[in-house]
Coordinates of C-alpha atoms in Angstrom, one line a residue:
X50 CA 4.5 -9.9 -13.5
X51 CA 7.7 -8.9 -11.2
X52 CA 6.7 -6.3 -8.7
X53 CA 7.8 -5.3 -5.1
X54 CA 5.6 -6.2 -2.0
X55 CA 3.3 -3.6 -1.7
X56 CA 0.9 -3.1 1.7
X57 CA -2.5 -4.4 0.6
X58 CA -2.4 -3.3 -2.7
X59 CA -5.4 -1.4 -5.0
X60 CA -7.5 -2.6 -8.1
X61 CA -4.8 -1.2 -10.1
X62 CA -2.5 -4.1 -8.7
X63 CA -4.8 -6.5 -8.9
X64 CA -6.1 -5.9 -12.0
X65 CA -3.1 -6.9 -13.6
X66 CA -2.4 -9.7 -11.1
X67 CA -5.5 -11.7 -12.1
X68 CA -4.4 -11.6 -15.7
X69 CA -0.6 -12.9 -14.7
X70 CA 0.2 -16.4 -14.9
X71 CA 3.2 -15.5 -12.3
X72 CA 3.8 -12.8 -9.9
X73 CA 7.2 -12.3 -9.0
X74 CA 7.2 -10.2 -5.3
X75 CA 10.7 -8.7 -5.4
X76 CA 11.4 -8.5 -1.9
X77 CA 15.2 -7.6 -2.5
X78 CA 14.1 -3.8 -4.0
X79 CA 14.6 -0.8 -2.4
X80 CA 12.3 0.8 0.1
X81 CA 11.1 3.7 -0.8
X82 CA 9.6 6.1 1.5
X83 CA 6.4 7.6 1.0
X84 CA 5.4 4.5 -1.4
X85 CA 2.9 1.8 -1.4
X86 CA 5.8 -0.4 -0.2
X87 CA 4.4 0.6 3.6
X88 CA 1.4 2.3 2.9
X89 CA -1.9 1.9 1.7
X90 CA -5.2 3.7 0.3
X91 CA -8.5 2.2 2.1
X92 CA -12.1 3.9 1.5
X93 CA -14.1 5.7 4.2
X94 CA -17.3 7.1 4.2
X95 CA -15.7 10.7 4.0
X96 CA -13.1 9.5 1.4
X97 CA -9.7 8.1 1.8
X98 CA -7.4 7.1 4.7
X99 CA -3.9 6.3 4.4
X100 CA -2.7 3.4 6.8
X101 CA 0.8 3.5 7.3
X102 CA 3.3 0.9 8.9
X103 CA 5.6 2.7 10.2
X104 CA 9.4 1.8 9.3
X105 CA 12.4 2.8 11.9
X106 CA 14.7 5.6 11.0
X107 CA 17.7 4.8 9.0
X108 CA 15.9 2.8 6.5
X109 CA 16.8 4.3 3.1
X110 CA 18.9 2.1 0.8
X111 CA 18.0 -1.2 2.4
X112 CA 15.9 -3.6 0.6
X113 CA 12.1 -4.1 1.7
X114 CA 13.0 -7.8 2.6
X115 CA 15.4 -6.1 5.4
X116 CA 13.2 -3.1 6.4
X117 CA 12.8 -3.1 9.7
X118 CA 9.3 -1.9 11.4
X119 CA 9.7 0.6 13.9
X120 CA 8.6 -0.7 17.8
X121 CA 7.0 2.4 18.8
X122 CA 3.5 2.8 18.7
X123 CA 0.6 0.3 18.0
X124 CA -0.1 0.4 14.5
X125 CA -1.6 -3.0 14.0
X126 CA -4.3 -2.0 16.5
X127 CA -4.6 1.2 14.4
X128 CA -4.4 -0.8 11.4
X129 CA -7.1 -3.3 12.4
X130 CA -9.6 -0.8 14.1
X131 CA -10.1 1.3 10.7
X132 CA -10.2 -1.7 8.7
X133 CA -13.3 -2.5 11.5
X134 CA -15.3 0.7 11.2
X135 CA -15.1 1.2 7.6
X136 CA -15.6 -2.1 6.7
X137 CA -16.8 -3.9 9.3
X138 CA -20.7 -3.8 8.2
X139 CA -20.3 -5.2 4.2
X140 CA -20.6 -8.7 3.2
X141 CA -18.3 -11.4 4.2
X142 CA -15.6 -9.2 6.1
X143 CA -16.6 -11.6 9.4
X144 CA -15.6 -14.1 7.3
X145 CA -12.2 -12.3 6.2
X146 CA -11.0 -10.0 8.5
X147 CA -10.2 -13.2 10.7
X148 CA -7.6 -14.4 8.0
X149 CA -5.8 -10.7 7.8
X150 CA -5.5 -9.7 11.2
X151 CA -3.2 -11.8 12.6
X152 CA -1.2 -10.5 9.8
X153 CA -1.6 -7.3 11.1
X154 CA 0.4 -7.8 14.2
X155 CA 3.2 -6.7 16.8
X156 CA 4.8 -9.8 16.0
X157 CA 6.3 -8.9 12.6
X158 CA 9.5 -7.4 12.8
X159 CA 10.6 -6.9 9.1
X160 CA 7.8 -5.5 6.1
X161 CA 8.2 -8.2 4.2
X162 CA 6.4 -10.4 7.1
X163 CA 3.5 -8.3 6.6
X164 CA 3.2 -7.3 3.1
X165 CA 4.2 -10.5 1.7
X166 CA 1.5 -12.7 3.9
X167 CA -1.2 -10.1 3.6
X168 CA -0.5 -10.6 -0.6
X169 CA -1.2 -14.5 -0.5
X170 CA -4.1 -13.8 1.1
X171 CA -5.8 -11.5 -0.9
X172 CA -4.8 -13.3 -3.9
X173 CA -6.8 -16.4 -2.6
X174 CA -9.9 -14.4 -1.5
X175 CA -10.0 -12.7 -5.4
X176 CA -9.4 -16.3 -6.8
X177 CA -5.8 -15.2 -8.5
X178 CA -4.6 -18.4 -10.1
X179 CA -1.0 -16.9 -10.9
X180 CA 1.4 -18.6 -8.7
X181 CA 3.2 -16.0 -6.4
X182 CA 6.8 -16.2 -5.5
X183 CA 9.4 -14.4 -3.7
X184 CA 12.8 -13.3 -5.2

């Protein structure tokens, strides 16, 4: 399964992910705006909320391995916050949240440093045997 990093990806995703014996993140495509490659879909009492990293201007035709996150702002405390209050009171996030925030950070420059990560992990909390590798 060949597919670009996405921002904590959806049952869609990962429904096809379990069934792979190899997933192929192709951090060399193209960012697209608007996509899943910096966004994602979480569930809130009320319905959904879209978390965006944001990406500096000037972006467009670079790969998502080179896509730069834009300084301004504190997204990861954003970021980290909503994942809190909508899911801090089911089972076992005290036991994962820990793993993903530091992920989640004003450390990481490029998107790749976040979306990449944040993959691996997930894919070891579902139990994903495939093996996962960049190209």
């Amino acid at each position: 399964m060949a597919c670009p990093p996405d921002y904590l990806p959806g049952v869609p995703f990962w429904r096809a992910a379990l069934q792979a014996q190899e997933i192929l993140l192709v951090c060399g495509a193209q960012y697209v705006r608007q996509s899943h490659h910096n966004r994602a879909r979480v569930r809130t009492p009320t319905g959904a909320q879209w978390l965006t990293i944001p990406v500096r201007r000037g972006q467009l035709g670079k790969s998502i391995a080179e896509t730069e996150i834009s300084p301004e702002g504190a997204w990861w405390r954003h970021h980290t916050k909503a994942l809190r209050y909508n899911y801090g009171s089911t089972p076992f996030y005290e036991h994962l949240m820990p793993e993903l925030e530091p992920l989640l950070s004003e450390e990481a420059r490029r998107l790749s440093e976040v979306t990449v990560p944040a993959l691996r992990v997930m894919a070891r909390w579902l139990g994903c045997q495939a093996g996962i590798r960049e190209v």
